[in-house]
mmCIF file of C-alpha atoms in Angstrom:
data_model
loop_
_atom_site.group_PDB
_atom_site.id
_atom_site.type_symbol
_atom_site.label_atom_id
_atom_site.label_comp_id
_atom_site.label_asym_id
_atom_site.label_seq_id
_atom_site.Cartn_x
_atom_site.Cartn_y
_atom_site.Cartn_z
ATOM 1 C CA MET F 10 57.414 18.039 -8.009
ATOM 2 C CA LEU F 11 57.379 16.303 -4.609
ATOM 3 C CA ARG F 12 61.196 16.381 -4.001
ATOM 4 C CA ARG F 13 61.272 20.317 -4.889
ATOM 5 C CA ALA F 14 58.189 20.832 -2.671
ATOM 6 C CA VAL F 15 60.308 19.211 0.393
ATOM 7 C CA LEU F 16 63.638 20.971 0.099
ATOM 8 C CA ALA F 17 61.994 24.138 -0.714
ATOM 9 C CA GLY F 18 60.210 23.683 2.944
ATOM 10 C CA LEU F 19 63.491 22.222 4.881
ATOM 11 C CA THR F 20 65.642 25.266 3.363
ATOM 12 C CA ALA F 21 62.451 27.573 4.589
ATOM 13 C CA GLY F 22 63.036 26.334 7.923
ATOM 14 C CA SER F 23 66.466 25.846 7.902
ATOM 15 C CA LEU F 24 66.197 29.853 7.540
ATOM 16 C CA LEU F 25 64.380 30.345 9.789
ATOM 17 C CA LEU F 26 66.390 28.354 12.494
ATOM 18 C CA SER F 27 69.435 30.246 11.291
ATOM 19 C CA ALA F 28 67.693 33.968 12.229
ATOM 20 C CA ALA F 29 66.511 32.448 15.862
ATOM 21 C CA ALA F 30 70.079 31.288 16.289
ATOM 22 C CA CYS F 31 71.439 35.008 15.107
ATOM 23 C CA GLY F 32 69.078 36.130 18.175
ATOM 24 C CA GLY F 33 66.582 37.912 16.914
ATOM 25 C CA ASP F 34 64.510 39.679 19.622
ATOM 26 C CA GLU F 35 65.791 37.370 22.324
ATOM 27 C CA PRO F 36 67.786 38.763 24.477
ATOM 28 C CA THR F 37 72.063 37.666 24.743
ATOM 29 C CA PRO F 38 73.361 36.568 27.973
ATOM 30 C CA GLN F 39 75.107 40.122 28.838
ATOM 31 C CA ARG F 40 71.458 41.663 28.584
ATOM 32 C CA GLN F 41 68.381 41.371 30.783
ATOM 33 C CA GLN F 42 65.106 40.329 29.176
ATOM 34 C CA ASP F 43 63.912 44.190 28.937
ATOM 35 C CA GLY F 44 67.250 45.178 27.550
ATOM 36 C CA ARG F 45 69.222 46.638 30.761
ATOM 37 C CA LEU F 46 72.762 45.600 30.302
ATOM 38 C CA LYS F 47 73.914 43.503 33.004
ATOM 39 C CA ILE F 48 76.745 45.250 34.970
ATOM 40 C CA VAL F 49 78.520 43.394 38.163
ATOM 41 C CA ALA F 50 80.095 45.241 40.726
ATOM 42 C CA GLY F 51 82.348 43.688 43.438
ATOM 43 C CA PHE F 52 81.280 46.024 45.945
ATOM 44 C CA TYR F 53 79.059 49.129 47.081
ATOM 45 C CA PRO F 54 80.441 52.201 45.758
ATOM 46 C CA LEU F 55 81.491 50.770 42.199
ATOM 47 C CA GLU F 56 77.825 49.601 42.427
ATOM 48 C CA TYR F 57 76.634 53.423 43.756
ATOM 49 C CA ILE F 58 78.183 54.899 40.398
ATOM 50 C CA SER F 59 77.155 51.991 37.869
ATOM 51 C CA GLU F 60 73.619 52.226 39.345
ATOM 52 C CA ARG F 61 73.875 56.461 38.695
ATOM 53 C CA ILE F 62 75.468 56.135 35.291
ATOM 54 C CA GLY F 63 73.363 53.473 33.931
ATOM 55 C CA ALA F 64 70.033 53.890 35.469
ATOM 56 C CA GLU F 65 67.015 52.143 33.568
ATOM 57 C CA ASN F 66 69.497 51.421 31.202
ATOM 58 C CA ALA F 67 71.586 48.753 33.651
ATOM 59 C CA ALA F 68 70.986 45.960 35.445
ATOM 60 C CA VAL F 69 73.788 46.275 37.935
ATOM 61 C CA THR F 70 74.582 43.010 40.751
ATOM 62 C CA ASN F 71 76.222 44.078 43.383
ATOM 63 C CA LEU F 72 78.549 40.636 44.938
ATOM 64 C CA THR F 73 78.737 42.093 48.477
ATOM 65 C CA GLN F 74 75.807 41.893 50.766
ATOM 66 C CA ALA F 75 74.701 44.919 52.614
ATOM 67 C CA GLY F 76 76.456 44.388 56.010
ATOM 68 C CA ALA F 77 79.193 42.297 54.820
ATOM 69 C CA GLU F 78 83.074 42.708 54.538
ATOM 70 C CA PRO F 79 84.582 43.179 50.967
ATOM 71 C CA HIS F 80 87.555 42.241 51.796
ATOM 72 C CA ASP F 81 87.014 39.011 52.586
ATOM 73 C CA LEU F 82 84.006 37.743 49.583
ATOM 74 C CA GLU F 83 83.883 34.179 48.705
ATOM 75 C CA LEU F 84 82.223 33.633 45.520
ATOM 76 C CA LYS F 85 78.934 31.140 45.459
ATOM 77 C CA PRO F 86 78.273 29.821 42.109
ATOM 78 C CA THR F 87 75.817 31.583 41.472
ATOM 79 C CA GLN F 88 77.605 34.827 41.517
ATOM 80 C CA LEU F 89 80.473 33.246 38.863
ATOM 81 C CA ALA F 90 77.896 33.064 36.237
ATOM 82 C CA GLN F 91 76.423 36.245 36.924
ATOM 83 C CA ILE F 92 79.938 37.080 36.340
ATOM 84 C CA THR F 93 80.143 35.489 33.287
ATOM 85 C CA ASP F 94 76.656 36.740 31.509
ATOM 86 C CA ALA F 95 77.604 40.455 32.245
ATOM 87 C CA GLY F 96 78.014 42.669 29.956
ATOM 88 C CA LEU F 97 80.609 44.890 32.371
ATOM 89 C CA VAL F 98 82.500 44.058 35.064
ATOM 90 C CA VAL F 99 83.710 47.197 37.667
ATOM 91 C CA TYR F 100 85.800 45.531 40.078
ATOM 92 C CA LEU F 101 88.972 46.682 42.059
ATOM 93 C CA ALA F 102 91.837 44.816 41.049
ATOM 94 C CA GLY F 103 93.833 43.564 44.309
ATOM 95 C CA PHE F 104 90.646 44.857 46.923
ATOM 96 C CA GLN F 105 88.921 41.418 46.318
ATOM 97 C CA PRO F 106 91.159 38.584 45.639
ATOM 98 C CA ALA F 107 88.137 35.956 44.607
ATOM 99 C CA VAL F 108 86.871 38.874 42.106
ATOM 100 C CA ASP F 109 90.311 38.954 40.789
ATOM 101 C CA GLU F 110 90.267 35.094 39.906
ATOM 102 C CA ALA F 111 87.168 35.009 38.220
ATOM 103 C CA VAL F 112 87.900 38.110 36.175
ATOM 104 C CA LYS F 113 90.897 36.575 34.991
ATOM 105 C CA LEU F 114 89.439 33.209 34.132
ATOM 106 C CA GLN F 115 85.989 34.527 33.159
ATOM 107 C CA ALA F 116 85.651 37.890 32.119
ATOM 108 C CA LYS F 117 89.337 39.583 31.182
ATOM 109 C CA ASP F 118 87.824 40.972 28.160
ATOM 110 C CA LYS F 119 84.749 42.685 29.430
ATOM 111 C CA ALA F 120 86.216 44.449 32.655
ATOM 112 C CA PHE F 121 86.878 47.816 34.144
ATOM 113 C CA ASP F 122 89.472 48.260 36.546
ATOM 114 C CA VAL F 123 89.050 51.415 39.241
ATOM 115 C CA ALA F 124 92.844 50.782 39.813
ATOM 116 C CA SER F 125 93.572 51.527 36.307
ATOM 117 C CA VAL F 126 92.074 55.193 35.917
ATOM 118 C CA GLU F 127 92.994 56.460 39.896
ATOM 119 C CA PRO F 128 96.315 54.335 40.691
ATOM 120 C CA LEU F 129 96.494 53.250 44.222
ATOM 121 C CA GLN F 130 98.523 54.942 46.410
ATOM 122 C CA ALA F 131 100.938 53.314 49.721
ATOM 123 C CA GLY F 132 99.179 52.623 52.232
ATOM 124 C CA GLY F 133 101.615 52.311 55.488
ATOM 125 C CA ASP F 134 101.452 48.143 57.060
ATOM 126 C CA LEU F 135 101.393 48.861 60.523
ATOM 127 C CA ASP F 136 102.649 45.022 60.861
ATOM 128 C CA GLY F 137 105.208 45.387 58.563
ATOM 129 C CA GLY F 138 105.373 46.054 54.891
ATOM 130 C CA HIS F 139 103.618 48.069 52.961
ATOM 131 C CA GLY F 140 100.532 47.482 51.088
ATOM 132 C CA ASP F 141 98.137 49.377 48.351
ATOM 133 C CA ASP F 142 95.564 51.178 49.951
ATOM 134 C CA PRO F 143 92.268 50.769 48.304
ATOM 135 C CA HIS F 144 89.565 53.643 49.694
ATOM 136 C CA VAL F 145 90.269 55.625 47.316
ATOM 137 C CA TRP F 146 86.516 56.573 46.688
ATOM 138 C CA LEU F 147 86.726 58.486 49.582
ATOM 139 C CA ASP F 148 88.253 61.475 47.950
ATOM 140 C CA PRO F 149 85.236 62.760 45.550
ATOM 141 C CA ILE F 150 87.771 64.149 43.210
ATOM 142 C CA ARG F 151 89.459 60.850 42.404
ATOM 143 C CA PHE F 152 86.026 59.318 42.559
ATOM 144 C CA ALA F 153 84.991 61.983 40.147
ATOM 145 C CA ALA F 154 87.877 61.028 37.889
ATOM 146 C CA ILE F 155 86.756 57.466 37.925
ATOM 147 C CA VAL F 156 83.354 58.047 36.492
ATOM 148 C CA GLY F 157 84.197 59.907 34.354
ATOM 149 C CA LYS F 158 86.004 57.070 32.414
ATOM 150 C CA LEU F 159 83.264 53.922 34.126
ATOM 151 C CA ALA F 160 81.561 56.234 31.676
ATOM 152 C CA ASP F 161 83.329 55.894 29.055
ATOM 153 C CA ARG F 162 83.671 52.496 28.828
ATOM 154 C CA LEU F 163 80.109 51.877 29.894
ATOM 155 C CA ALA F 164 78.924 54.038 26.481
ATOM 156 C CA ALA F 165 80.810 51.817 24.362
ATOM 157 C CA VAL F 166 79.640 48.851 25.533
ATOM 158 C CA ASP F 167 75.787 50.232 25.100
ATOM 159 C CA PRO F 168 76.515 52.529 22.618
ATOM 160 C CA THR F 169 72.240 53.165 21.980
ATOM 161 C CA ASN F 170 72.454 54.749 25.384
ATOM 162 C CA ALA F 171 76.078 57.047 25.107
ATOM 163 C CA ASP F 172 74.431 60.154 24.864
ATOM 164 C CA ALA F 173 71.806 59.704 28.217
ATOM 165 C CA ILE F 174 75.249 57.846 30.102
ATOM 166 C CA LYS F 175 77.441 60.824 29.562
ATOM 167 C CA VAL F 176 75.087 62.773 30.776
ATOM 168 C CA ARG F 177 74.202 61.013 34.299
ATOM 169 C CA ALA F 178 78.213 60.574 34.486
ATOM 170 C CA GLY F 179 78.633 64.721 34.226
ATOM 171 C CA GLN F 180 75.698 64.834 36.810
ATOM 172 C CA LEU F 181 77.127 62.970 39.170
ATOM 173 C CA GLN F 182 80.414 64.530 38.671
ATOM 174 C CA ASP F 183 79.374 67.800 39.446
ATOM 175 C CA GLU F 184 77.533 66.243 42.427
ATOM 176 C CA LEU F 185 81.301 64.957 43.438
ATOM 177 C CA ARG F 186 82.818 68.495 43.227
ATOM 178 C CA ARG F 187 80.439 70.001 45.755
ATOM 179 C CA LEU F 188 80.798 67.225 48.334
ATOM 180 C CA ASP F 189 84.344 68.318 48.012
ATOM 181 C CA GLU F 190 83.557 72.044 47.987
ATOM 182 C CA ASP F 191 81.792 71.477 51.289
ATOM 183 C CA TYR F 192 84.954 68.782 52.516
ATOM 184 C CA THR F 193 87.036 71.824 52.057
ATOM 185 C CA ALA F 194 85.515 74.484 53.535
ATOM 186 C CA GLY F 195 84.272 72.372 56.081
ATOM 187 C CA LEU F 196 87.497 71.287 57.118
ATOM 188 C CA GLN F 197 89.981 74.434 56.706
ATOM 189 C CA THR F 198 89.430 75.913 60.173
ATOM 190 C CA CYS F 199 90.009 73.371 62.964
ATOM 191 C CA ALA F 200 91.306 73.199 66.519
ATOM 192 C CA ARG F 201 93.397 69.641 65.160
ATOM 193 C CA ARG F 202 94.142 68.304 62.001
ATOM 194 C CA GLU F 203 94.826 64.147 63.915
ATOM 195 C CA ILE F 204 92.105 61.702 63.215
ATOM 196 C CA VAL F 205 92.471 58.273 65.184
ATOM 197 C CA THR F 206 90.677 55.387 63.194
ATOM 198 C CA SER F 207 90.509 51.791 63.909
ATOM 199 C CA HIS F 208 92.275 50.723 60.799
ATOM 200 C CA ALA F 209 94.295 52.550 57.881
ATOM 201 C CA ALA F 210 91.095 53.377 55.623
ATOM 202 C CA PHE F 211 91.141 56.975 55.527
ATOM 203 C CA GLY F 212 94.605 57.901 53.922
ATOM 204 C CA TYR F 213 92.815 59.689 50.546
ATOM 205 C CA LEU F 214 90.819 61.570 52.268
ATOM 206 C CA ALA F 215 93.408 62.757 54.811
ATOM 207 C CA ALA F 216 95.588 63.936 52.204
ATOM 208 C CA ARG F 217 92.897 65.621 50.229
ATOM 209 C CA TYR F 218 91.724 67.707 52.973
ATOM 210 C CA HIS F 219 95.390 67.978 54.617
ATOM 211 C CA LEU F 220 94.535 66.230 58.097
ATOM 212 C CA ILE F 221 96.561 63.337 59.599
ATOM 213 C CA GLN F 222 95.410 59.937 59.604
ATOM 214 C CA VAL F 223 96.302 57.998 63.116
ATOM 215 C CA PRO F 224 95.623 54.629 62.874
ATOM 216 C CA ILE F 225 95.558 52.006 65.583
ATOM 217 C CA SER F 226 95.541 48.994 63.165
ATOM 218 C CA GLY F 227 96.796 49.157 59.246
ATOM 219 C CA LEU F 228 95.014 48.187 55.953
ATOM 220 C CA ASP F 229 93.765 45.198 57.581
ATOM 221 C CA PRO F 230 90.711 46.067 59.289
ATOM 222 C CA GLU F 231 90.734 42.210 60.903
ATOM 223 C CA ALA F 232 94.326 42.582 62.128
ATOM 224 C CA GLU F 233 95.198 43.318 65.977
ATOM 225 C CA PRO F 234 97.551 46.275 67.171
ATOM 226 C CA SER F 235 100.231 45.323 69.336
ATOM 227 C CA PRO F 236 99.547 46.557 72.552
ATOM 228 C CA GLN F 237 102.816 48.612 72.160
ATOM 229 C CA ARG F 238 101.430 50.594 69.113
ATOM 230 C CA VAL F 239 97.576 50.533 71.599
ATOM 231 C CA SER F 240 99.741 52.018 74.515
ATOM 232 C CA GLU F 241 101.400 54.856 71.409
ATOM 233 C CA ILE F 242 97.761 55.825 69.956
ATOM 234 C CA ALA F 243 96.822 56.921 73.409
ATOM 235 C CA ALA F 244 99.681 58.379 74.179
ATOM 236 C CA LEU F 245 99.635 60.820 71.212
ATOM 237 C CA ALA F 246 95.604 61.092 71.918
ATOM 238 C CA LYS F 247 96.230 62.616 75.530
ATOM 239 C CA GLN F 248 99.044 65.230 73.766
ATOM 240 C CA LYS F 249 97.218 66.247 70.718
ATOM 241 C CA GLY F 250 94.169 66.519 72.890
ATOM 242 C CA VAL F 251 91.764 63.905 70.724
ATOM 243 C CA THR F 252 88.510 64.082 71.913
ATOM 244 C CA THR F 253 86.988 61.386 69.050
ATOM 245 C CA ILE F 254 88.227 57.431 68.659
ATOM 246 C CA PHE F 255 86.698 56.727 65.258
ATOM 247 C CA PHE F 256 86.100 53.078 64.576
ATOM 248 C CA GLU F 257 83.936 51.436 61.202
ATOM 249 C CA ALA F 258 80.118 50.565 60.573
ATOM 250 C CA LEU F 259 81.654 46.900 59.942
ATOM 251 C CA VAL F 260 83.723 46.667 62.094
ATOM 252 C CA SER F 261 83.734 45.769 66.301
ATOM 253 C CA PRO F 262 84.347 49.021 67.680
ATOM 254 C CA LYS F 263 85.761 46.944 70.651
ATOM 255 C CA LEU F 264 89.265 48.318 70.140
ATOM 256 C CA SER F 265 88.385 51.815 69.864
ATOM 257 C CA GLU F 266 86.020 51.960 72.681
ATOM 258 C CA THR F 267 89.020 50.675 74.746
ATOM 259 C CA VAL F 268 91.930 52.998 73.155
ATOM 260 C CA ALA F 269 89.093 55.891 74.426
ATOM 261 C CA LYS F 270 88.090 54.721 77.723
ATOM 262 C CA GLU F 271 92.202 55.222 78.081
ATOM 263 C CA VAL F 272 92.585 58.915 76.613
ATOM 264 C CA GLY F 273 89.250 60.392 78.255
ATOM 265 C CA ALA F 274 87.311 60.640 74.763
ATOM 266 C CA LYS F 275 84.414 59.323 72.718
ATOM 267 C CA ALA F 276 83.868 56.970 69.922
ATOM 268 C CA ALA F 277 82.022 57.279 67.124
ATOM 269 C CA VAL F 278 81.881 55.999 63.418
ATOM 270 C CA LEU F 279 84.186 57.429 60.648
ATOM 271 C CA ASP F 280 82.504 55.011 58.115
ATOM 272 C CA PRO F 281 84.751 53.774 55.139
ATOM 273 C CA ILE F 282 81.787 53.179 53.453
ATOM 274 C CA GLU F 283 82.246 50.097 51.926
ATOM 275 C CA GLY F 284 78.558 49.177 52.746
ATOM 276 C CA VAL F 285 75.587 51.065 53.506
ATOM 277 C CA GLU F 286 72.746 51.091 55.601
ATOM 278 C CA LYS F 287 69.277 50.971 53.627
ATOM 279 C CA GLY F 288 68.283 54.653 53.275
ATOM 280 C CA ASP F 289 71.835 55.597 53.061
ATOM 281 C CA ASP F 290 73.504 56.378 49.691
ATOM 282 C CA TYR F 291 77.513 57.103 48.975
ATOM 283 C CA ILE F 292 76.748 60.871 48.943
ATOM 284 C CA SER F 293 74.690 60.906 51.978
ATOM 285 C CA VAL F 294 77.368 58.778 54.491
ATOM 286 C CA MET F 295 80.229 61.292 53.286
ATOM 287 C CA VAL F 296 77.905 64.486 54.570
ATOM 288 C CA HIS F 297 77.747 62.266 57.804
ATOM 289 C CA ASN F 298 80.988 61.598 57.697
ATOM 290 C CA LEU F 299 82.077 65.051 57.690
ATOM 291 C CA VAL F 300 79.559 66.750 60.483
ATOM 292 C CA ALA F 301 81.339 63.718 62.929
ATOM 293 C CA LEU F 302 84.774 65.219 61.811
ATOM 294 C CA ARG F 303 84.302 68.787 62.091
ATOM 295 C CA ALA F 304 82.785 67.450 65.744
ATOM 296 C CA ALA F 305 85.899 65.641 66.150
ATOM 297 C CA LEU F 306 88.015 68.309 65.047
ATOM 298 C CA GLY F 307 86.906 71.170 66.652
ATOM 299 C CA CYS F 308 86.020 72.947 63.112
ATOM 300 C CA THR F 309 84.216 76.130 62.797
#
C-alpha cells in the first residue's frame, strides 16, 4: 500500500511538471508577460508600420536608436537576444549588415524581409558602380504594398488577432493612398522638377512624382563627393534656377550649405525618414517634406 501511494504521488508530481513544461499560462519566449507578440524592427519606418498594424497586440522594439544612422548599426548582446526571442523580425536585407547576419544566424525562419515584397531598384553610386537603393518607404504606394504583405505575415504568426491586424493594415493603406494623392496633386504644376539633395536617398519619391533627383553624393550618406562633382552640381543648379539645396535631418548640413552659398540658394531639410524626432511620425514628416518640395520647386 505504501509503495503504491508513493508511486501515485510521484506520478501526480510528474504530471504537474509536464504541464508546467508545456507552458500552461506562462508566456513563450516570443511573447511578453501580457501576451503581446514580440516584434523586432531594424529601423524606424519598419517600426512604424509594425506598431500601426500590431497595435495593442504587439510589443515592437526598434534596433536603431532615435537620431542614429541605421546604416551603421552595430548590435549589442541585448539586441541579439531580442532578435533570438522575437516572434517576428522585420528588416530590409542589404541595408543593415549587422541585422542581416543576426537574422541569418538566429531568426531565419521568423524574419520578414521588406525587399522581398518590393524589389529594390538600382541607385547610381557616384563613386563608381551601382547599388540597390533601400529607401523604398519614401514611395507611399510601394510602402502600402509592404504594409499589406506584412499584415499577412503577422496574421499568420498571430492568428488569434488576424482580423484586427487586417483591419488596421487596411486603414494604414488608406492613409498612404491619401498621402500619395496629396503628393500627386501638390507636385503636379511646378516651375522646376529638379531636387538637389545631399545624397541619393529620394530616387523612389522622384520616380513616383516625376521629379529629377540631383544628388551631390551617392547612396552612402557618409561618402565625400569630389570637388568636380560639387562644381557640376553648382553649375546645374544655377542653370536650372534651383532655389533650395536639401540636406537630411541625421546628416551634417555643411555640404549642402556650401553648395547653396555658391549657387545663391538656401539650404533646407528633406527628410528620408530613417529616424524621426519625438512628436512626429512617418505621415507627418512626409507632409513636411511635401511642403518643403512645393516651396523649393515653385509649385502652384
